[in-house]
Amino acid sequence: MIDLSIIIVNYNVKEFVLNLLQSIQEASKNIKSEIIIVDNASDDDSVELIQDKYPAVKLISNKENVGFGRANNQGMKVAEGKYILLLNPDTIVREDTFEKMILLFQSRDDIGIAGCKVLNPDGTLQLACRRGFPGPWTSFTKIVGLSALFPNSKTFARYNLTYLDENKSYEVDAVSGSFMMMKREIYELMGGFDSQFFMYGEDLDLCFRTQKAGYKIYYFHETEIIHYKGESTKRSSIDETKVFYDAMHLFVQKHFSASFIVESILQFAIFIRKFIAFTNIYKNIILAVIADLIIFTASVYFAEKIYSNEHWIGFPEFATPWVYFLPAIIQVIISSLGGAYKKRSFSVLRSTVTLFFGMLVLTSLTYFFKQFAFSRAVVLITYLISFFSFTFWRIIAKAVFKFGLETDTRNARTLIVGNINNFNELASRINSNFIKLHQIIGFIGSSRKNIGESFGSLKVLGSTENLKKIILEENIQKVIISSDGISYTQMFGLVSECNGLNVEFLLAGKEMDYMVGKSSITMLDDIPLLKLQYNISSFSHRISKRMMDLLLGFLLLLIYPFVYLLQLISGKGGKFTEFIMSVPEVLSGKKSLVGPKEIEFIDGLYVGKAGLTGFWFIENISITDNVEMKKLDLFYAKNQSLWLDLEILGKSFSKVFISGE
């Protein structure tokens, strides 16, 4: 009979699983074992390599990623060993690991599941290898960070048991699914993992059910493995943080009280955790908005006091205190639309420019809302104070407290995306530039097949499918995309997907086409770097475009009845009539005044809502020429702005009236 069945679930980590199989061979010399690998639809040639190098492995190849729990269940169903070991593919085992674990089970009849010491690559203990069950209180302390603040407290550190000595063996609530060994009868009794858990939580759930059945869960410190944690998730687009907390939520719902109080505590804890993560990413924006709101509100108050005299005694009672707050909110909205708030910096210039536009807007509003036209002098004094105050606090924040400083563009952490055949050439030319502007961190290929391959001193870190995750994990500031091997639609798709990460995209290519536009170009030897922007996906551009659609749409709606009646009387129509009759669709949000002719997406890339007019109307091309239409739509999506939309509208009306349409 086979002593040990080793089950491995693989997902796009071919180099890791091959290393693991080598270490398993060394650790299995004195025992009868079998290896079962369940591949979750890898596309990095994992299956072919395993079949070629290790033909004795039982290989189950899934057509889709079914998740960690379901894939392990597939392996356990065909396992024949007395003991079953679930092992992550990004691990390495010691030569004595299997033998010592089998001896442990033979010496203790009460153990149902056991795990060994799991180390990080730097030799530190991986905390997840022994855990407590995430009940309501344990979940709360974990999610809000109390367990990290008080690691030696039995009250707060129940989840990762950090108050216990890692160099002793003892009973625990749960062990990690990265190394989980069990008796065969446990699998037969429990039926394996609960497939409700896609990833994370299934190991906790199985341990909980096993413990309820009367068996012990044991942490064994006398042997160890190394776990390169998270390699599979790095190569996917899965948001593992969200999946983790969703799994914790599911576990509590399944095994603990489903009362409103427990549910509320857990949901509040998850909200706090997400809020902390959000504020950490957008802390500069949040700080700037709060500071500007307070300063502008105070400026209105002091402007009122400064200007008050015998002829004007201040704001009327019915308007207070809103008259102090609403102008501040309007100004912050204008500053936001003007790009004054950035995740990584406090912009003095943009703040000053948007204050000027805010002053124009507020002074203009008093013409439309006469009941609030208290004093334009107060408005001017308010902005005079704000100009100095906004500039002053930003300079102090940068100079004294070192907050909101722009990242030095020299030696910016850079990724290169494109055809692997050109990686070395492009990297060498970039690095040979007289002024070194880029610190190349690694490469991004068009598929996962090349992940882990080395090109000189650099490696392929990921594929275009998980570029966003690599940017966040590696703190990337610039991405250079090689035009050789990457289509323009893919390029803009990547830029759109990474919108909001404050990363600069550059296009490297020897030939320039219609996308040159008004972009800035930097020369590196004979490789021009074209700055890529994708305006249509920008939040400020979407808001300003929608505001223009609504404003002009309502104005055009005033002539809608006359055009409608004229059409009924004459029985004729034209381009202008067709345009005006479609205005209600703009107001409802179905269309935009300016945009592509029909489609909103090109190969999955958003290029804007269908427009009543656009380049397709004012340019002398055939609308049946799909190639040219696609080029124009991409050009519009890249360069969209209010001024461009107004220019297109002006040319459209000129074309209509000049041609008599």
Tab-separated table of C-alpha atoms in Angstrom, residues 163-535:
chain	number	residue	atom	x	y	z
A	163	TYR	CA	2.017	34.575	21.679
A	164	LEU	CA	3.048	30.890	21.377
A	165	ASP	CA	6.626	29.614	20.931
A	166	GLU	CA	7.183	28.585	17.311
A	167	ASN	CA	9.849	26.091	18.410
A	168	LYS	CA	7.454	23.874	20.332
A	169	SER	CA	4.780	21.459	19.127
A	170	TYR	CA	1.178	21.726	20.339
A	171	GLU	CA	-2.478	21.442	19.466
A	172	VAL	CA	-3.922	24.396	17.548
A	173	ASP	CA	-7.216	25.297	15.921
A	174	ALA	CA	-5.961	25.136	12.341
A	175	VAL	CA	-2.910	24.688	10.137
A	176	SER	CA	-2.184	26.115	6.700
A	177	GLY	CA	-3.335	24.556	3.459
A	178	SER	CA	0.167	25.147	2.088
A	179	PHE	CA	1.224	22.028	4.056
A	180	MET	CA	-1.668	20.018	5.465
A	181	MET	CA	-1.288	16.317	6.212
A	182	MET	CA	-4.194	14.100	7.255
A	183	LYS	CA	-5.201	10.505	7.789
A	184	ARG	CA	-7.070	8.984	4.890
A	185	GLU	CA	-10.120	8.362	7.095
A	186	ILE	CA	-10.342	12.092	7.808
A	187	TYR	CA	-10.800	12.801	4.118
A	188	GLU	CA	-13.363	10.022	3.844
A	189	LEU	CA	-15.192	11.293	6.926
A	190	MET	CA	-15.105	14.995	6.052
A	191	GLY	CA	-15.429	14.674	2.265
A	192	GLY	CA	-12.582	17.107	1.620
A	193	PHE	CA	-12.839	20.877	1.264
A	194	ASP	CA	-16.037	22.901	1.044
A	195	SER	CA	-16.155	24.151	-2.562
A	196	GLN	CA	-17.913	27.362	-1.442
A	197	PHE	CA	-14.423	28.643	-0.619
A	198	PHE	CA	-12.624	29.533	-3.849
A	199	MET	CA	-9.298	30.415	-2.244
A	200	TYR	CA	-8.478	30.977	1.445
A	201	GLY	CA	-10.638	29.741	4.299
A	202	GLU	CA	-11.128	26.189	3.060
A	203	ASP	CA	-8.269	24.945	5.268
A	204	LEU	CA	-9.807	26.631	8.321
A	205	ASP	CA	-13.172	25.132	7.507
A	206	LEU	CA	-11.785	21.601	7.145
A	207	CYS	CA	-9.865	21.900	10.424
A	208	PHE	CA	-12.974	23.184	12.193
A	209	ARG	CA	-15.075	20.249	10.991
A	210	THR	CA	-12.309	17.781	11.843
A	211	GLN	CA	-12.019	19.162	15.352
A	212	LYS	CA	-15.786	18.949	15.780
A	213	ALA	CA	-15.562	15.262	14.786
A	214	GLY	CA	-13.262	14.631	17.779
A	215	TYR	CA	-9.824	14.736	16.154
A	216	LYS	CA	-6.958	17.073	17.072
A	217	ILE	CA	-5.209	19.600	14.813
A	218	TYR	CA	-1.477	19.641	15.517
A	219	TYR	CA	1.426	22.014	14.825
A	220	PHE	CA	4.733	20.082	14.574
A	221	HIS	CA	7.938	22.107	14.836
A	222	GLU	CA	10.562	19.368	14.308
A	223	THR	CA	10.600	19.632	10.531
A	224	GLU	CA	10.005	22.521	8.174
A	225	ILE	CA	9.401	23.636	4.615
A	226	ILE	CA	9.985	26.911	2.757
A	227	HIS	CA	6.948	28.575	1.204
A	228	TYR	CA	7.299	31.287	-1.444
A	229	LYS	CA	3.902	32.646	-0.508
A	230	GLY	CA	1.509	34.052	-3.075
A	231	GLU	CA	3.315	33.117	-6.290
A	232	SER	CA	0.145	31.805	-7.939
A	233	THR	CA	-1.935	34.848	-6.980
A	234	LYS	CA	0.792	37.182	-8.264
A	235	ARG	CA	0.271	35.689	-11.700
A	236	SER	CA	-3.472	36.145	-11.701
A	237	SER	CA	-5.791	39.144	-11.677
A	238	ILE	CA	-7.469	37.977	-8.463
A	239	ASP	CA	-7.825	40.541	-5.679
A	240	GLU	CA	-6.543	38.253	-2.931
A	241	THR	CA	-7.263	40.769	-0.153
A	242	LYS	CA	-10.949	40.870	-1.058
A	243	VAL	CA	-11.066	37.075	-1.485
A	244	PHE	CA	-9.429	36.621	1.925
A	245	TYR	CA	-11.946	38.773	3.787
A	246	ASP	CA	-14.844	37.286	1.853
A	247	ALA	CA	-13.629	33.831	2.926
A	248	MET	CA	-13.404	34.947	6.564
A	249	HIS	CA	-16.934	36.290	6.316
A	250	LEU	CA	-18.187	33.002	4.853
A	251	PHE	CA	-16.459	30.998	7.593
A	252	VAL	CA	-18.096	33.032	10.363
A	253	GLN	CA	-21.509	32.814	8.690
A	254	LYS	CA	-21.171	29.055	8.362
A	255	HIS	CA	-19.867	28.100	11.793
A	256	PHE	CA	-20.758	30.871	14.215
A	257	SER	CA	-23.902	32.681	15.232
A	258	ALA	CA	-25.565	34.362	12.295
A	259	SER	CA	-27.128	36.966	14.561
A	260	PHE	CA	-27.440	40.571	13.501
A	261	ILE	CA	-24.903	41.644	16.134
A	262	VAL	CA	-22.213	39.199	14.971
A	263	GLU	CA	-22.840	40.087	11.326
A	264	SER	CA	-22.659	43.802	12.116
A	265	ILE	CA	-19.387	43.434	14.037
A	266	LEU	CA	-17.763	41.522	11.194
A	267	GLN	CA	-19.036	43.857	8.480
A	268	PHE	CA	-17.862	46.870	10.487
A	269	ALA	CA	-14.418	45.308	10.933
A	270	ILE	CA	-14.132	44.589	7.198
A	271	PHE	CA	-15.250	48.145	6.438
A	272	ILE	CA	-12.593	49.540	8.807
A	273	ARG	CA	-9.901	47.425	7.146
A	274	LYS	CA	-10.894	48.541	3.661
A	275	PHE	CA	-11.140	52.142	4.849
A	276	ILE	CA	-7.618	51.990	6.289
A	277	ALA	CA	-6.316	50.576	3.003
A	278	PHE	CA	-8.167	53.297	1.057
A	279	THR	CA	-6.886	56.145	3.243
A	280	ASN	CA	-3.344	54.821	2.999
A	281	ILE	CA	-3.478	54.928	-0.815
A	282	TYR	CA	-5.256	58.288	-1.052
A	283	LYS	CA	-3.872	59.950	2.094
A	284	ASN	CA	-2.417	62.942	0.229
A	285	ILE	CA	-5.706	63.602	-1.566
A	286	ILE	CA	-7.745	63.250	1.634
A	287	LEU	CA	-5.381	65.538	3.546
A	288	ALA	CA	-5.434	68.155	0.787
A	289	VAL	CA	-9.241	68.122	0.478
A	290	ILE	CA	-9.765	68.431	4.245
A	291	ALA	CA	-7.168	71.212	4.525
A	292	ASP	CA	-8.678	73.150	1.598
A	293	LEU	CA	-12.224	72.798	2.970
A	294	ILE	CA	-11.178	74.121	6.384
A	295	ILE	CA	-9.035	76.947	4.996
A	296	PHE	CA	-11.602	78.102	2.441
A	297	THR	CA	-14.408	78.026	5.021
A	298	ALA	CA	-12.240	80.072	7.403
A	299	SER	CA	-11.404	82.457	4.531
A	300	VAL	CA	-15.110	83.147	3.930
A	301	TYR	CA	-15.606	83.779	7.660
A	302	PHE	CA	-12.660	86.184	7.958
A	303	ALA	CA	-13.558	87.918	4.667
A	304	GLU	CA	-17.009	88.616	6.134
A	305	LYS	CA	-15.489	90.102	9.300
A	306	ILE	CA	-12.966	92.185	7.337
A	307	TYR	CA	-15.581	93.716	5.029
A	308	SER	CA	-18.332	94.238	7.620
A	309	ASN	CA	-19.125	97.904	8.184
A	310	GLU	CA	-22.045	100.225	8.832
A	311	HIS	CA	-23.346	99.702	5.301
A	312	TRP	CA	-23.012	95.911	5.297
A	313	ILE	CA	-23.347	94.046	8.577
A	314	GLY	CA	-22.581	90.546	7.280
A	315	PHE	CA	-24.430	87.533	5.953
A	316	PRO	CA	-28.162	87.319	6.736
A	317	GLU	CA	-29.235	84.818	9.366
A	318	PHE	CA	-31.123	82.569	6.919
A	319	ALA	CA	-27.909	81.893	4.955
A	320	THR	CA	-25.705	80.849	7.869
A	321	PRO	CA	-23.882	78.585	8.432
A	322	TRP	CA	-24.269	77.206	4.861
A	323	VAL	CA	-22.812	80.285	3.279
A	324	TYR	CA	-19.457	79.358	4.860
A	325	PHE	CA	-19.437	75.701	3.785
A	326	LEU	CA	-21.066	75.554	0.330
A	327	PRO	CA	-18.532	77.825	-1.438
A	328	ALA	CA	-15.749	75.683	0.024
A	329	ILE	CA	-17.381	72.511	-1.318
A	330	ILE	CA	-17.841	74.105	-4.770
A	331	GLN	CA	-14.192	75.173	-4.820
A	332	VAL	CA	-12.960	71.703	-3.843
A	333	ILE	CA	-15.056	70.156	-6.648
A	334	ILE	CA	-13.566	72.620	-9.155
A	335	SER	CA	-10.053	71.917	-7.842
A	336	SER	CA	-10.682	68.193	-8.169
A	337	LEU	CA	-11.898	68.510	-11.766
A	338	GLY	CA	-8.833	70.631	-12.479
A	339	GLY	CA	-6.473	67.916	-11.240
A	340	ALA	CA	-5.249	69.777	-8.151
A	341	TYR	CA	-5.380	66.668	-5.957
A	342	LYS	CA	-2.855	63.905	-6.615
A	343	LYS	CA	-2.058	60.709	-4.749
A	344	ARG	CA	1.652	61.407	-4.548
A	345	SER	CA	2.012	65.169	-4.390
A	346	PHE	CA	0.579	68.539	-3.377
A	347	SER	CA	0.439	70.656	-6.525
A	348	VAL	CA	0.892	74.399	-5.902
A	349	LEU	CA	0.478	75.482	-9.529
A	350	ARG	CA	-2.711	73.496	-10.204
A	351	SER	CA	-4.160	74.688	-6.899
A	352	THR	CA	-3.560	78.326	-7.867
A	353	VAL	CA	-5.033	77.908	-11.360
A	354	THR	CA	-8.164	76.135	-10.084
A	355	LEU	CA	-8.690	78.862	-7.469
A	356	PHE	CA	-8.798	81.391	-10.288
A	357	PHE	CA	-11.451	79.366	-12.126
A	358	GLY	CA	-13.340	78.872	-8.865
A	359	MET	CA	-13.476	82.619	-8.354
A	360	LEU	CA	-14.937	83.071	-11.835
A	361	VAL	CA	-17.552	80.387	-11.190
A	362	LEU	CA	-18.651	81.739	-7.787
A	363	THR	CA	-18.860	85.346	-8.985
A	364	SER	CA	-20.853	84.192	-12.016
A	365	LEU	CA	-23.273	82.174	-9.883
A	366	THR	CA	-24.391	85.310	-8.074
A	367	TYR	CA	-25.939	86.548	-11.339
A	368	PHE	CA	-28.200	83.475	-11.455
A	369	PHE	CA	-28.975	83.279	-7.722
A	370	LYS	CA	-29.654	86.880	-6.763
A	371	GLN	CA	-30.873	85.911	-3.282
A	372	PHE	CA	-27.318	84.777	-2.472
A	373	ALA	CA	-25.514	87.724	-4.078
A	374	PHE	CA	-24.553	89.164	-0.715
A	375	SER	CA	-21.227	90.780	-1.553
A	376	ARG	CA	-18.770	90.272	-4.401
A	377	ALA	CA	-16.199	92.082	-2.307
A	378	VAL	CA	-16.341	89.242	0.230
A	379	VAL	CA	-15.791	86.766	-2.612
A	380	LEU	CA	-12.701	88.654	-3.769
A	381	ILE	CA	-11.299	88.902	-0.225
A	382	THR	CA	-12.013	85.201	0.323
A	383	TYR	CA	-10.009	84.265	-2.752
A	384	LEU	CA	-7.210	86.647	-1.886
A	385	ILE	CA	-6.845	84.922	1.495
A	386	SER	CA	-7.195	81.482	-0.098
A	387	PHE	CA	-4.549	82.146	-2.751
A	388	PHE	CA	-1.976	82.801	-0.039
A	389	SER	CA	-3.261	80.133	2.378
A	390	PHE	CA	-3.505	77.275	-0.146
A	391	THR	CA	-0.018	78.013	-1.434
A	392	PHE	CA	1.447	78.484	2.061
A	393	TRP	CA	0.253	75.199	3.566
A	394	ARG	CA	1.378	73.206	0.546
A	395	ILE	CA	4.872	74.720	0.662
A	396	ILE	CA	5.098	74.091	4.425
A	397	ALA	CA	3.929	70.484	3.978
A	398	LYS	CA	6.625	69.889	1.383
A	399	ALA	CA	9.511	71.881	2.841
A	400	VAL	CA	9.063	71.176	6.564
A	401	PHE	CA	7.151	67.894	6.875
A	402	LYS	CA	8.286	66.338	3.562
A	403	PHE	CA	4.683	65.426	2.666
A	404	GLY	CA	3.401	65.384	-0.907
A	405	LEU	CA	6.746	65.640	-2.621
A	406	GLU	CA	6.779	64.554	-6.255
A	407	THR	CA	8.807	61.395	-6.776
A	408	ASP	CA	12.133	62.109	-8.413
A	409	THR	CA	11.763	61.178	-12.068
A	410	ARG	CA	15.402	60.126	-12.246
A	411	ASN	CA	15.884	56.409	-11.754
A	412	ALA	CA	12.113	55.911	-11.704
A	413	ARG	CA	11.131	52.291	-11.068
A	414	THR	CA	10.259	51.054	-14.548
A	415	LEU	CA	8.703	48.012	-16.228
A	416	ILE	CA	9.142	47.106	-19.892
A	417	VAL	CA	6.122	45.559	-21.625
A	418	GLY	CA	6.217	43.875	-25.008
A	419	ASN	CA	7.810	41.211	-27.158
A	420	ILE	CA	10.349	39.118	-25.213
A	421	ASN	CA	12.661	39.062	-28.249
A	422	ASN	CA	13.252	42.806	-27.882
A	423	PHE	CA	13.654	43.013	-24.092
A	424	ASN	CA	17.447	42.946	-24.013
A	425	GLU	CA	17.864	45.449	-26.838
A	426	LEU	CA	15.372	47.931	-25.410
A	427	ALA	CA	16.708	47.608	-21.851
A	428	SER	CA	20.313	48.138	-22.954
A	429	ARG	CA	19.433	51.243	-24.975
A	430	ILE	CA	17.440	52.737	-22.129
A	431	ASN	CA	20.225	52.058	-19.637
A	432	SER	CA	22.895	53.403	-21.999
A	433	ASN	CA	21.228	56.809	-22.180
A	434	PHE	CA	23.541	59.577	-20.955
A	435	ILE	CA	21.036	60.747	-18.327
A	436	LYS	CA	19.765	57.667	-16.518
A	437	LEU	CA	16.029	58.166	-16.026
A	438	HIS	CA	14.885	54.605	-15.413
A	439	GLN	CA	15.621	51.851	-12.935
A	440	ILE	CA	14.345	48.824	-14.822
A	441	ILE	CA	12.755	46.398	-12.364
A	442	GLY	CA	11.743	43.689	-14.817
A	443	PHE	CA	9.763	42.725	-17.887
A	444	ILE	CA	6.111	42.046	-18.637
A	445	GLY	CA	5.336	39.582	-21.425
A	446	SER	CA	2.207	39.183	-23.493
A	447	SER	CA	1.507	35.748	-21.952
A	448	ARG	CA	2.341	33.883	-18.762
A	449	LYS	CA	4.509	31.330	-20.560
A	450	ASN	CA	7.661	33.377	-20.033
A	451	ILE	CA	7.147	34.351	-16.381
A	452	GLY	CA	10.296	33.613	-14.406
A	453	GLU	CA	12.628	33.612	-17.432
A	454	SER	CA	15.776	35.704	-17.080
A	455	PHE	CA	17.078	38.203	-19.617
A	456	GLY	CA	20.455	39.237	-18.348
A	457	SER	CA	20.040	40.340	-14.740
A	458	LEU	CA	16.294	40.945	-15.128
A	459	LYS	CA	13.322	38.585	-15.070
A	460	VAL	CA	9.865	38.436	-16.605
A	461	LEU	CA	7.708	39.359	-13.589
A	462	GLY	CA	4.268	38.909	-15.089
A	463	SER	CA	2.036	39.196	-18.109
A	464	THR	CA	-0.230	41.905	-19.446
A	465	GLU	CA	-3.126	40.219	-17.602
A	466	ASN	CA	-1.744	41.094	-14.169
A	467	LEU	CA	0.199	44.258	-14.982
A	468	LYS	CA	-1.845	46.313	-12.512
A	469	LYS	CA	-0.960	43.973	-9.647
A	470	ILE	CA	2.763	44.062	-10.521
A	471	ILE	CA	2.685	47.880	-10.616
A	472	LEU	CA	1.199	48.012	-7.120
A	473	GLU	CA	3.463	45.345	-5.623
A	474	GLU	CA	6.694	46.719	-7.115
A	475	ASN	CA	5.823	50.414	-6.589
A	476	ILE	CA	6.298	51.115	-10.300
A	477	GLN	CA	6.391	54.727	-11.511
A	478	LYS	CA	6.872	54.259	-15.254
A	479	VAL	CA	5.859	51.607	-17.776
A	480	ILE	CA	7.533	51.477	-21.188
A	481	ILE	CA	5.500	49.597	-23.805
A	482	SER	CA	7.282	48.305	-26.890
A	483	SER	CA	5.139	48.768	-29.991
A	484	ASP	CA	6.612	45.588	-31.475
A	485	GLY	CA	4.310	42.726	-30.498
A	486	ILE	CA	1.672	44.780	-28.613
A	487	SER	CA	-1.306	46.171	-30.524
A	488	TYR	CA	-2.450	49.738	-29.977
A	489	THR	CA	-5.767	48.495	-28.659
A	490	GLN	CA	-3.895	46.420	-26.070
A	491	MET	CA	-1.744	49.440	-25.167
A	492	PHE	CA	-4.677	51.667	-24.427
A	493	GLY	CA	-6.459	48.823	-22.695
A	494	LEU	CA	-3.500	48.575	-20.295
A	495	VAL	CA	-3.462	52.338	-19.763
A	496	SER	CA	-7.203	52.331	-19.103
A	497	GLU	CA	-6.983	49.415	-16.664
A	498	CYS	CA	-4.230	51.155	-14.687
A	499	ASN	CA	-6.005	54.494	-14.633
A	500	GLY	CA	-5.662	56.131	-11.219
A	501	LEU	CA	-2.372	54.445	-10.254
A	502	ASN	CA	-0.392	57.619	-11.049
A	503	VAL	CA	1.928	55.702	-13.376
A	504	GLU	CA	3.418	57.258	-16.501
A	505	PHE	CA	3.107	55.133	-19.647
A	506	LEU	CA	5.627	55.536	-22.473
A	507	LEU	CA	5.501	53.976	-25.928
A	508	ALA	CA	8.792	52.840	-27.445
A	509	GLY	CA	8.870	52.409	-31.211
A	510	LYS	CA	10.913	53.328	-34.269
A	511	GLU	CA	7.925	54.279	-36.421
A	512	MET	CA	5.283	56.824	-35.475
A	513	ASP	CA	1.711	56.717	-36.776
A	514	TYR	CA	-1.536	58.558	-36.130
A	515	MET	CA	-1.200	58.274	-32.353
A	516	VAL	CA	1.604	60.846	-32.168
A	517	GLY	CA	-0.974	63.622	-31.725
A	518	LYS	CA	0.150	66.282	-29.246
A	519	SER	CA	2.200	63.920	-27.077
A	520	SER	CA	5.613	64.802	-25.748
A	521	ILE	CA	8.516	62.739	-27.076
A	522	THR	CA	11.768	61.849	-25.330
A	523	MET	CA	14.666	60.463	-27.370
A	524	LEU	CA	16.784	57.554	-26.126
A	525	ASP	CA	19.390	56.956	-28.841
A	526	ASP	CA	17.180	56.158	-31.831
A	527	ILE	CA	14.232	54.951	-29.731
A	528	PRO	CA	11.566	57.622	-29.262
A	529	LEU	CA	9.451	57.330	-26.129
A	530	LEU	CA	5.955	58.584	-26.775
A	531	LYS	CA	3.957	59.551	-23.705
A	532	LEU	CA	0.712	57.580	-23.631
A	533	GLN	CA	-2.429	59.116	-22.215
A	534	TYR	CA	-5.962	57.810	-22.323
A	535	ASN	CA	-8.187	60.735	-21.485
